[in-house]
Short mmCIF file of C-alpha atoms in Angstrom, two decimals:
data_model
loop_
_atom_site.label_atom_id
_atom_site.label_comp_id
_atom_site.label_asym_id
_atom_site.label_seq_id
_atom_site.Cartn_x
_atom_site.Cartn_y
_atom_site.Cartn_z
CA MET A 1 22.88 13.39 -15.80
CA ASN A 2 19.79 13.48 -18.24
CA SER A 3 16.38 14.27 -17.16
CA THR A 4 15.40 10.62 -17.35
CA ILE A 5 18.14 9.54 -15.04
CA GLU A 6 17.11 12.38 -12.87
CA THR A 7 13.40 11.12 -12.81
CA LEU A 8 14.58 7.49 -12.04
CA LEU A 9 16.88 8.64 -9.10
CA SER A 10 14.30 11.11 -7.49
CA HIS A 11 11.54 8.41 -7.20
CA ARG A 12 9.35 8.38 -4.09
CA SER A 13 6.07 6.84 -3.63
CA ILE A 14 3.12 9.47 -3.65
CA ARG A 15 -0.02 8.51 -1.54
CA LYS A 16 -1.67 11.92 -1.14
CA PHE A 17 -3.01 13.57 -4.37
CA LYS A 18 -4.63 16.76 -5.58
CA ASP A 19 -8.23 16.72 -6.51
CA GLN A 20 -7.37 17.10 -10.23
CA PRO A 21 -7.66 14.56 -13.02
CA LEU A 22 -5.21 13.49 -15.50
CA THR A 23 -5.74 14.65 -19.06
CA LYS A 24 -6.66 12.09 -21.64
CA GLU A 25 -3.27 12.80 -23.38
CA GLN A 26 -1.45 12.10 -19.94
CA LEU A 27 -3.40 8.83 -19.53
CA ASP A 28 -2.74 7.70 -22.83
CA THR A 29 0.73 8.35 -22.65
CA ILE A 30 1.16 6.51 -19.66
CA LEU A 31 -0.59 3.47 -21.06
CA ALA A 32 1.23 3.66 -24.23
CA SER A 33 4.59 3.65 -22.36
CA GLY A 34 3.56 0.66 -20.44
CA ILE A 35 2.45 -1.31 -23.59
CA ALA A 36 5.87 -0.37 -25.29
CA ALA A 37 7.94 -2.33 -22.70
CA SER A 38 9.45 -5.63 -23.32
CA SER A 39 7.21 -8.59 -23.38
CA SER A 40 8.79 -12.10 -22.80
CA SER A 41 8.49 -13.65 -26.15
CA LEU A 42 5.99 -11.16 -27.19
CA ILE A 43 3.48 -13.33 -25.26
CA GLN A 44 1.75 -10.22 -23.85
CA ALA A 45 0.46 -12.03 -20.87
CA VAL A 46 -0.57 -8.80 -18.90
CA SER A 47 -3.59 -6.54 -18.96
CA ILE A 48 -4.65 -3.35 -17.07
CA ILE A 49 -7.99 -2.72 -15.66
CA ARG A 50 -8.59 1.03 -15.33
CA VAL A 51 -11.10 1.73 -12.72
CA THR A 52 -13.19 4.80 -13.01
CA ASP A 53 -16.19 3.67 -11.14
CA THR A 54 -16.23 5.44 -7.66
CA GLU A 55 -17.96 2.56 -5.91
CA LYS A 56 -15.39 0.00 -7.07
CA ARG A 57 -12.64 2.36 -6.08
CA LYS A 58 -14.12 2.49 -2.55
CA THR A 59 -14.39 -1.07 -2.20
CA LEU A 60 -10.89 -1.66 -3.50
CA ALA A 61 -9.59 0.96 -1.13
CA GLN A 62 -11.00 -1.18 1.72
CA LEU A 63 -9.88 -4.49 0.29
CA ALA A 64 -6.32 -3.22 -0.11
CA GLY A 65 -6.18 -2.67 3.66
CA ASN A 66 -8.03 0.66 4.01
CA GLN A 67 -5.60 2.66 1.77
CA ALA A 68 -7.74 5.78 1.05
CA TYR A 69 -5.62 6.97 -1.68
CA VAL A 70 -6.86 4.03 -3.95
CA GLU A 71 -9.97 5.88 -3.77
CA SER A 72 -8.84 9.61 -3.91
CA CYS A 73 -6.14 9.25 -6.63
CA ALA A 74 -6.96 10.51 -10.15
CA GLU A 75 -6.27 7.19 -11.82
CA PHE A 76 -6.15 3.83 -10.58
CA LEU A 77 -4.85 0.78 -12.56
CA VAL A 78 -5.07 -2.80 -11.69
CA PHE A 79 -2.27 -5.05 -13.43
CA ILE A 80 -3.29 -8.54 -13.94
CA ILE A 81 -1.83 -11.88 -15.45
CA ASP A 82 -3.88 -12.65 -18.43
CA TYR A 83 -3.51 -15.74 -20.48
CA GLN A 84 -7.46 -15.56 -21.14
CA ARG A 85 -6.85 -14.02 -24.62
CA HIS A 86 -4.53 -16.85 -25.53
CA ALA A 87 -6.95 -19.55 -24.34
CA ALA A 88 -9.56 -17.64 -26.40
CA ILE A 89 -7.54 -18.02 -29.46
CA LYS A 90 -5.84 -21.45 -28.81
CA PRO A 91 -7.83 -23.39 -26.26
CA ALA A 92 -5.24 -26.19 -26.34
CA ILE A 93 -2.81 -24.21 -24.26
CA ASN A 94 -1.57 -26.28 -21.61
CA ALA A 95 1.58 -25.19 -19.88
CA GLU A 96 3.35 -25.26 -16.53
CA PHE A 97 1.75 -22.70 -14.15
CA THR A 98 4.90 -21.79 -12.25
CA GLU A 99 6.59 -20.39 -15.33
CA LEU A 100 3.52 -18.82 -16.74
CA THR A 101 2.84 -17.09 -13.51
CA LEU A 102 6.53 -15.92 -13.41
CA ILE A 103 6.29 -14.60 -16.99
CA GLY A 104 3.09 -12.87 -15.99
CA ALA A 105 4.52 -11.33 -12.80
CA ILE A 106 7.75 -10.02 -14.21
CA ASP A 107 6.20 -8.69 -17.34
CA ALA A 108 3.56 -6.96 -15.24
CA GLY A 109 6.63 -5.39 -13.18
CA ILE A 110 8.10 -4.18 -16.31
CA MET A 111 5.25 -2.80 -17.89
CA ALA A 112 3.80 -1.08 -14.72
CA GLN A 113 7.21 0.48 -14.13
CA ASN A 114 7.23 2.07 -17.70
CA CYS A 115 3.80 3.56 -16.68
CA LEU A 116 5.16 4.95 -13.48
CA VAL A 117 8.40 6.41 -14.86
CA ALA A 118 6.23 7.94 -17.75
CA ALA A 119 3.90 9.54 -15.20
CA GLU A 120 6.70 10.77 -12.97
CA SER A 121 8.59 12.20 -16.12
CA MET A 122 5.34 14.42 -16.58
CA GLY A 123 5.32 15.61 -12.94
CA LEU A 124 2.88 13.14 -11.87
CA GLY A 125 3.31 10.67 -9.09
CA GLY A 126 2.03 7.17 -7.96
CA VAL A 127 2.38 4.25 -5.75
CA TYR A 128 2.06 0.50 -6.16
CA ILE A 129 -0.60 -1.23 -4.34
CA GLY A 130 0.42 -4.89 -3.64
CA GLY A 131 -2.32 -4.77 -0.92
CA LEU A 132 -4.66 -5.95 -3.55
CA ARG A 133 -3.38 -9.41 -2.99
CA ASN A 134 -4.82 -9.46 0.63
CA SER A 135 -8.17 -9.96 -0.95
CA THR A 136 -7.56 -11.54 -4.34
CA GLU A 137 -10.91 -13.35 -4.32
CA ALA A 138 -12.95 -10.28 -3.67
CA VAL A 139 -10.95 -8.09 -6.09
CA ASP A 140 -11.18 -10.72 -8.72
CA GLN A 141 -14.95 -10.88 -8.49
CA LEU A 142 -15.38 -6.90 -8.37
CA LEU A 143 -13.38 -6.75 -11.62
CA ASP A 144 -15.05 -9.85 -13.39
CA LEU A 145 -11.85 -11.56 -13.99
CA PRO A 146 -12.26 -14.79 -16.14
CA PRO A 147 -10.41 -18.04 -15.92
CA CYS A 148 -6.67 -17.84 -16.81
CA THR A 149 -6.32 -14.34 -15.28
CA ALA A 150 -5.11 -13.25 -11.82
CA VAL A 151 -4.93 -10.00 -10.13
CA LEU A 152 -1.35 -8.95 -9.22
CA PHE A 153 -1.28 -5.28 -7.93
CA GLY A 154 -2.70 -1.83 -8.49
CA MET A 155 -1.14 1.46 -9.05
CA CYS A 156 -2.50 4.94 -7.99
CA LEU A 157 -1.62 7.91 -10.21
CA GLY A 158 -2.23 11.59 -9.83
CA HIS A 159 -0.85 15.03 -9.21
CA PRO A 160 1.32 14.87 -6.13
CA ASP A 161 0.06 16.74 -3.06
CA GLN A 162 2.95 15.80 -0.81
CA SER A 163 6.77 15.76 -1.30
CA PRO A 164 8.20 12.90 0.98
CA GLU A 165 11.86 12.23 1.37
CA ILE A 166 13.54 9.67 -0.89
CA LYS A 167 13.55 6.23 1.13
CA PRO A 168 17.01 4.89 1.56
CA ARG A 169 17.86 1.63 0.01
CA LEU A 170 20.27 -1.13 0.91
CA PRO A 171 23.70 -0.10 -0.33
CA MET A 172 24.63 -1.12 -3.88
CA GLU A 173 27.45 -3.57 -2.18
CA VAL A 174 24.84 -5.51 -0.70
CA LEU A 175 22.35 -5.49 -3.77
CA VAL A 176 24.95 -6.18 -6.50
CA HIS A 177 27.39 -9.12 -6.67
CA GLU A 178 30.16 -9.90 -9.20
CA ASN A 179 30.36 -13.37 -10.93
CA SER A 180 28.98 -15.24 -7.81
CA TYR A 181 26.70 -14.60 -5.02
CA GLN A 182 28.73 -12.85 -2.06
CA PRO A 183 27.66 -13.63 1.41
CA LEU A 184 25.93 -10.58 3.33
CA ASP A 185 28.20 -8.15 4.93
CA GLN A 186 26.54 -7.75 8.30
CA GLN A 187 28.29 -4.58 8.94
CA LEU A 188 26.74 -2.84 5.90
CA VAL A 189 23.26 -4.01 7.18
CA LYS A 190 24.19 -2.50 10.54
CA GLU A 191 25.05 0.84 8.86
CA TYR A 192 21.70 0.57 6.70
CA ASP A 193 19.80 -0.13 9.94
CA GLN A 194 21.05 3.05 11.35
CA THR A 195 20.16 4.99 8.16
CA MET A 196 16.71 3.64 8.24
CA LYS A 197 16.43 4.49 11.84
CA ASP A 198 17.18 7.88 11.32
CA TYR A 199 15.15 8.19 8.20
CA PHE A 200 12.00 6.81 10.04
CA ALA A 201 12.73 9.15 13.18
CA SER A 202 13.13 12.27 10.99
CA ARG A 203 10.79 12.08 8.06
CA SER A 204 7.86 14.35 7.52
CA ASP A 205 4.98 11.93 8.03
CA ASN A 206 4.52 8.75 10.07
CA ARG A 207 7.58 9.01 12.05
CA LYS A 208 8.50 5.66 14.13
CA ASP A 209 11.26 4.22 16.09
CA MET A 210 12.46 1.28 13.98
CA ASN A 211 15.24 0.01 11.69
CA TRP A 212 15.08 -2.17 8.69
CA SER A 213 16.14 -5.52 10.27
CA GLU A 214 13.40 -5.19 12.99
CA GLN A 215 10.77 -4.57 10.14
CA ILE A 216 11.60 -7.47 7.82
CA THR A 217 10.15 -10.61 9.93
CA ASP A 218 6.79 -8.62 10.35
CA LYS A 219 6.79 -7.57 6.79
CA LEU A 220 7.46 -11.12 5.34
CA CYS A 221 5.05 -12.86 7.68
CA GLY A 222 2.43 -10.17 7.20
CA GLU A 223 2.80 -10.16 3.60
CA SER A 224 2.67 -14.03 3.58
CA ARG A 225 -0.90 -14.41 2.13
CA PRO A 226 -1.38 -18.13 2.16
CA HIS A 227 -4.46 -17.94 -0.07
CA ILE A 228 -2.44 -16.89 -3.23
CA LEU A 229 -1.72 -20.51 -4.39
CA PRO A 230 -5.26 -21.64 -3.84
CA TYR A 231 -6.41 -18.54 -5.70
CA LEU A 232 -4.03 -19.04 -8.64
CA ASN A 233 -5.41 -22.67 -8.58
CA SER A 234 -8.92 -21.56 -8.79
CA LYS A 235 -8.22 -19.59 -11.90
CA GLY A 236 -6.77 -22.30 -13.88
CA LEU A 237 -3.15 -20.82 -13.47
CA THR A 238 -1.90 -24.03 -11.84
CA ARG A 239 -1.92 -26.53 -14.48
CA VAL A 240 1.08 -28.88 -14.35
CA MET B 1 6.36 14.71 -25.54
CA ASN B 2 9.46 14.75 -23.21
CA SER B 3 12.68 12.93 -23.72
CA THR B 4 11.72 10.07 -21.04
CA ILE B 5 8.49 9.29 -22.92
CA GLU B 6 10.58 9.47 -26.21
CA THR B 7 12.84 6.85 -24.80
CA LEU B 8 10.11 4.52 -23.37
CA LEU B 9 8.00 4.77 -26.79
CA SER B 10 11.14 3.94 -29.03
CA HIS B 11 12.11 0.85 -27.04
CA ARG B 12 13.34 -1.99 -29.16
CA SER B 13 15.36 -4.93 -27.87
CA ILE B 14 19.06 -4.79 -28.84
CA ARG B 15 20.88 -8.21 -29.51
CA LYS B 16 23.99 -6.91 -31.49
CA PHE B 17 26.41 -4.77 -29.58
CA LYS B 18 29.61 -2.76 -30.66
CA ASP B 19 32.84 -4.05 -29.02
CA GLN B 20 32.91 -1.02 -26.65
CA PRO B 21 32.69 -1.13 -22.71
CA LEU B 22 30.38 0.80 -20.66
CA THR B 23 32.08 3.46 -18.52
CA LYS B 24 32.05 3.04 -14.62
CA GLU B 25 29.83 5.94 -14.56
CA GLN B 26 27.31 4.44 -16.94
CA LEU B 27 27.16 1.14 -15.16
CA ASP B 28 26.84 2.77 -11.81
CA THR B 29 23.98 5.12 -12.95
CA ILE B 30 22.06 1.92 -14.54
CA LEU B 31 22.59 0.05 -11.13
CA ALA B 32 21.75 3.16 -9.01
CA SER B 33 18.50 3.83 -11.19
CA GLY B 34 17.49 0.03 -10.67
CA ILE B 35 17.91 0.23 -6.92
CA ALA B 36 15.95 3.54 -6.59
CA ALA B 37 12.83 1.73 -7.99
CA SER B 38 9.85 0.75 -5.60
CA SER B 39 10.25 -2.21 -3.50
CA SER B 40 7.25 -4.02 -2.16
CA SER B 41 6.98 -2.97 1.56
CA LEU B 42 10.85 -1.98 1.31
CA ILE B 43 11.50 -5.85 1.61
CA GLN B 44 14.09 -5.61 -1.24
CA ALA B 45 13.97 -9.15 -2.19
CA VAL B 46 16.04 -8.66 -5.34
CA SER B 47 19.86 -8.85 -6.05
CA ILE B 48 21.71 -8.55 -9.19
CA ILE B 49 24.71 -10.56 -10.30
CA ARG B 50 27.05 -8.75 -12.61
CA VAL B 51 28.90 -11.38 -14.67
CA THR B 52 32.39 -10.20 -15.96
CA ASP B 53 34.05 -13.43 -15.96
CA THR B 54 34.55 -14.46 -19.68
CA GLU B 55 34.12 -18.15 -19.16
CA LYS B 56 30.91 -17.68 -17.10
CA ARG B 57 29.54 -15.58 -19.85
CA LYS B 58 30.25 -18.24 -22.41
CA THR B 59 28.56 -20.89 -20.40
CA LEU B 60 25.54 -18.57 -19.66
CA ALA B 61 25.23 -17.96 -23.37
CA GLN B 62 24.82 -21.72 -24.01
CA LEU B 63 22.46 -22.21 -21.25
CA ALA B 64 20.29 -19.50 -22.40
CA GLY B 65 19.64 -21.48 -25.57
CA ASN B 66 22.72 -20.43 -27.53
CA GLN B 67 22.22 -16.61 -27.41
CA ALA B 68 25.66 -15.24 -28.54
CA TYR B 69 24.97 -11.76 -27.37
CA VAL B 70 24.97 -12.96 -23.69
CA GLU B 71 28.52 -13.55 -24.18
CA SER B 72 29.24 -10.35 -26.50
CA CYS B 73 27.30 -7.65 -24.89
CA ALA B 74 29.29 -5.16 -22.70
CA GLU B 75 27.57 -5.97 -19.34
CA PHE B 76 25.53 -8.90 -18.35
CA LEU B 77 23.28 -8.70 -15.29
CA VAL B 78 21.45 -11.54 -13.68
CA PHE B 79 18.56 -10.68 -11.58
CA ILE B 80 17.52 -13.14 -8.85
CA ILE B 81 14.99 -13.54 -6.10
CA ASP B 82 16.88 -12.84 -2.85
CA TYR B 83 15.51 -13.82 0.60
CA GLN B 84 18.84 -15.01 1.57
CA ARG B 85 19.81 -11.90 3.29
CA HIS B 86 16.59 -11.84 5.13
CA ALA B 87 17.17 -15.32 6.29
CA ALA B 88 20.68 -14.29 7.35
CA ILE B 89 19.33 -11.58 9.55
CA LYS B 90 16.03 -13.35 10.85
CA PRO B 91 16.37 -17.14 10.49
CA ALA B 92 12.83 -17.52 11.70
CA ILE B 93 11.26 -16.20 8.68
CA ASN B 94 8.75 -18.73 7.51
CA ALA B 95 6.23 -17.36 4.92
CA GLU B 96 4.28 -18.65 2.01
CA PHE B 97 6.21 -19.23 -1.05
CA THR B 98 3.83 -18.46 -4.01
CA GLU B 99 3.48 -14.82 -2.34
CA LEU B 100 7.15 -14.33 -1.69
CA THR B 101 8.09 -15.59 -5.33
CA LEU B 102 5.40 -13.26 -6.67
CA ILE B 103 6.94 -10.31 -4.85
CA GLY B 104 10.46 -11.18 -5.87
CA ALA B 105 9.37 -11.78 -9.45
CA ILE B 106 7.32 -8.30 -9.76
CA ASP B 107 10.05 -6.32 -7.87
CA ALA B 108 12.68 -7.78 -10.26
CA GLY B 109 10.80 -6.72 -13.33
CA ILE B 110 10.27 -3.15 -11.79
CA MET B 111 13.97 -2.88 -10.77
CA ALA B 112 15.23 -4.44 -14.11
CA GLN B 113 12.99 -2.02 -16.22
CA ASN B 114 14.50 1.03 -14.41
CA CYS B 115 17.98 -0.36 -15.25
CA LEU B 116 17.16 -0.70 -19.16
CA VAL B 117 15.32 2.76 -19.21
CA ALA B 118 18.39 4.30 -17.70
CA ALA B 119 20.66 2.60 -20.16
CA GLU B 120 18.35 3.58 -23.10
CA SER B 121 18.28 7.21 -22.01
CA MET B 122 22.08 7.26 -22.34
CA GLY B 123 21.91 5.72 -25.82
CA LEU B 124 22.69 2.31 -24.80
CA GLY B 125 20.53 -0.85 -25.62
CA GLY B 126 19.63 -4.19 -24.21
CA VAL B 127 17.45 -7.25 -24.04
CA TYR B 128 15.96 -9.45 -21.41
CA ILE B 129 17.19 -12.97 -21.18
CA GLY B 130 14.33 -15.22 -19.85
CA GLY B 131 16.20 -18.03 -21.42
CA LEU B 132 18.32 -18.42 -18.36
CA ARG B 133 15.29 -20.29 -16.97
CA ASN B 134 15.84 -23.05 -19.32
CA SER B 135 18.57 -24.12 -17.21
CA THR B 136 17.89 -22.89 -13.69
CA GLU B 137 20.04 -25.68 -11.96
CA ALA B 138 23.04 -25.01 -14.00
CA VAL B 139 22.92 -21.32 -13.84
CA ASP B 140 22.29 -21.45 -10.19
CA GLN B 141 25.31 -23.43 -9.81
CA LEU B 142 27.54 -21.27 -11.92
CA LEU B 143 26.62 -18.32 -9.83
CA ASP B 144 26.84 -20.03 -6.43
CA LEU B 145 23.25 -19.02 -5.60
CA PRO B 146 22.59 -19.97 -1.84
CA PRO B 147 19.32 -21.21 -0.50
CA CYS B 148 16.36 -18.70 -0.45
CA THR B 149 17.64 -17.31 -3.75
CA ALA B 150 16.63 -18.18 -7.25
CA VAL B 151 17.61 -17.11 -10.79
CA LEU B 152 14.90 -15.13 -12.60
CA PHE B 153 16.35 -13.70 -15.81
CA GLY B 154 19.29 -11.98 -17.28
CA MET B 155 19.81 -8.54 -19.12
CA CYS B 156 22.44 -7.83 -21.86
CA LEU B 157 23.48 -4.24 -22.03
CA GLY B 158 25.93 -2.41 -24.51
CA HIS B 159 26.19 0.15 -27.29
CA PRO B 160 23.83 -1.05 -30.05
CA ASP B 161 25.20 -2.17 -33.30
CA GLN B 162 21.77 -2.57 -35.02
CA SER B 163 18.73 -0.47 -35.28
CA PRO B 164 15.70 -2.90 -35.44
CA GLU B 165 12.12 -1.88 -36.16
CA ILE B 166 10.04 -1.21 -33.00
CA LYS B 167 7.90 -4.54 -32.80
CA PRO B 168 4.15 -3.87 -32.95
CA ARG B 169 2.11 -4.77 -29.68
CA LEU B 170 -1.55 -5.66 -29.20
CA PRO B 171 -3.68 -2.58 -29.40
CA MET B 172 -4.47 -0.53 -26.44
CA GLU B 173 -8.19 -1.73 -26.61
CA VAL B 174 -7.13 -5.25 -26.11
CA LEU B 175 -4.62 -4.78 -23.35
CA VAL B 176 -6.56 -1.92 -21.20
CA HIS B 177 -10.05 -2.65 -19.71
CA GLU B 178 -12.50 -0.29 -17.92
CA ASN B 179 -14.00 -1.25 -14.43
CA SER B 180 -14.29 -4.99 -15.62
CA TYR B 181 -12.66 -7.41 -17.71
CA GLN B 182 -13.79 -7.12 -21.24
CA PRO B 183 -13.98 -10.28 -23.56
CA LEU B 184 -11.46 -10.33 -26.41
CA ASP B 185 -12.57 -8.63 -29.56
CA GLN B 186 -11.52 -11.19 -32.07
CA GLN B 187 -11.60 -8.58 -34.99
CA LEU B 188 -8.97 -6.59 -33.23
CA VAL B 189 -6.84 -9.74 -32.97
CA LYS B 190 -7.25 -10.48 -36.50
CA GLU B 191 -6.00 -7.02 -37.41
CA TYR B 192 -2.97 -7.35 -35.00
CA ASP B 193 -2.25 -10.82 -36.73
CA GLN B 194 -2.20 -9.03 -40.07
CA THR B 195 0.08 -6.17 -38.61
CA MET B 196 2.55 -8.83 -37.24
CA LYS B 197 2.56 -10.81 -40.34
CA ASP B 198 3.61 -7.62 -42.25
CA TYR B 199 6.16 -6.91 -39.59
CA PHE B 200 7.69 -10.37 -39.62
CA ALA B 201 7.72 -10.29 -43.55
CA SER B 202 9.36 -6.84 -43.88
CA ARG B 203 11.79 -6.42 -40.78
CA SER B 204 15.47 -6.03 -41.61
CA ASP B 205 16.52 -9.38 -39.76
CA ASN B 206 14.99 -12.93 -39.35
CA ARG B 207 12.13 -12.50 -41.65
CA LYS B 208 9.38 -15.07 -41.41
CA ASP B 209 5.93 -16.00 -42.52
CA MET B 210 3.79 -15.93 -39.23
CA ASN B 211 1.40 -14.04 -37.29
CA TRP B 212 0.99 -13.64 -33.69
CA SER B 213 -1.85 -16.29 -33.06
CA GLU B 214 0.09 -18.78 -34.85
CA GLN B 215 3.08 -18.10 -32.44
CA ILE B 216 1.69 -18.40 -29.13
CA THR B 217 0.70 -21.94 -28.67
CA ASP B 218 4.38 -22.84 -29.58
CA LYS B 219 5.65 -19.98 -27.38
CA LEU B 220 3.63 -20.89 -24.31
CA CYS B 221 4.28 -24.52 -24.56
CA GLY B 222 8.04 -23.97 -25.46
CA GLU B 223 8.26 -21.60 -22.52
CA SER B 224 6.51 -23.97 -20.22
CA ARG B 225 9.65 -25.12 -18.29
CA PRO B 226 8.19 -27.76 -15.93
CA HIS B 227 11.38 -27.79 -13.96
CA ILE B 228 10.65 -24.45 -12.47
CA LEU B 229 8.58 -25.66 -9.37
CA PRO B 230 11.05 -28.23 -8.47
CA TYR B 231 13.80 -25.76 -8.67
CA LEU B 232 12.02 -23.24 -6.32
CA ASN B 233 11.22 -26.12 -4.15
CA SER B 234 15.09 -27.11 -3.89
CA LYS B 235 15.88 -23.50 -3.15
CA GLY B 236 13.61 -23.36 -0.16
CA LEU B 237 11.29 -20.83 -1.81
CA THR B 238 8.16 -23.09 -1.61
CA ARG B 239 7.56 -23.40 2.27
CA VAL B 240 3.75 -23.41 2.95
#
């Protein structure tokens, strides 16, 4: 197993950071790694807003649902869909929103993961902050996002001050299908539920009595965010 | 610079592969690396369909816009949004589609990039196939995708039989902003256009006389895919 695979397989989200900045070289390496990732048809529809302003950080931490590490991490990056630059070059662009939004979201995931992997390979850690989408309008205004751009998610980066257990995932047999979609094997979910129950009961922090199946209705409804479509509309990302 | 950063920074998409399969260990490592990636609130809304059937591969290559490497690569993985398993466990799930689709798309990008990075770290190569979204209905039927799932993109993997140049990206000053969105510096775009013109004119394969600005209107309109929203509708991924 090479060191890259070791990095990938030992991923855990870091939410507690030492009070230590990243060097300019570390940050530049992380950003360059993100930019080097694949981009759909080289459209390059993603931008990163690096937030260094302490007041903005504090506000973003609240807007994300009181996630203090948004304020305390060494670096906080916000990934946005960005067709503003294309509109600035070619005002006539008029495409279907769902597809453009999909391209932006997929490419942002690809770019951001390169950033996180680069950071982790250097002994740093981080966590994605989807909670920014709780307050799209306010985040948008705080970062002065123009038309044809939209906030997607944030990423905290820094020197880890915790070493959480790796969170178990659904087994490969459930997540990977061959040639056609395979119906869910409820027995495998049952076993995974037990694994997650054990994990939640025994992990170092934030122990609870819950399994995965019990979580998902709450999670999906809690993450529902009905304001997202009106928000994308308001940003001109819904032209059909 | 560690070897992971070297892998990330030397990425180029591979579209020509040797006639040599991946070992089971290589494939398992790639899939395990994808599964180890972050998942929004541990919802795990992504599945992978590994396509080994040669007839299905041939059809997918055509559906993606005659991309022969979909047929000839060692492994072809299709990444899908998957809320079918959640619906199977909790039929009452009723959330807002735009948000669920965003979560699926972002998480698929994150997972897929871990797969590609794992492959590249082992000397393998690959390319994303967004062209599957040219023919969502047909791909969906070919892979027997049930309700609450939707095809996003494919990924070819294999042993590289080409060594293309690294494709230049927009400069970091354009892609990375600080504290608030910075208006586009047209001078930087002009310089990038010249860089891309030189790249297109001098690369080993598929030379052409074009710059980036000239490309994007065509690309964005060509990639517009107005059938995407009706497709997501038809899969039950548009409940509001």
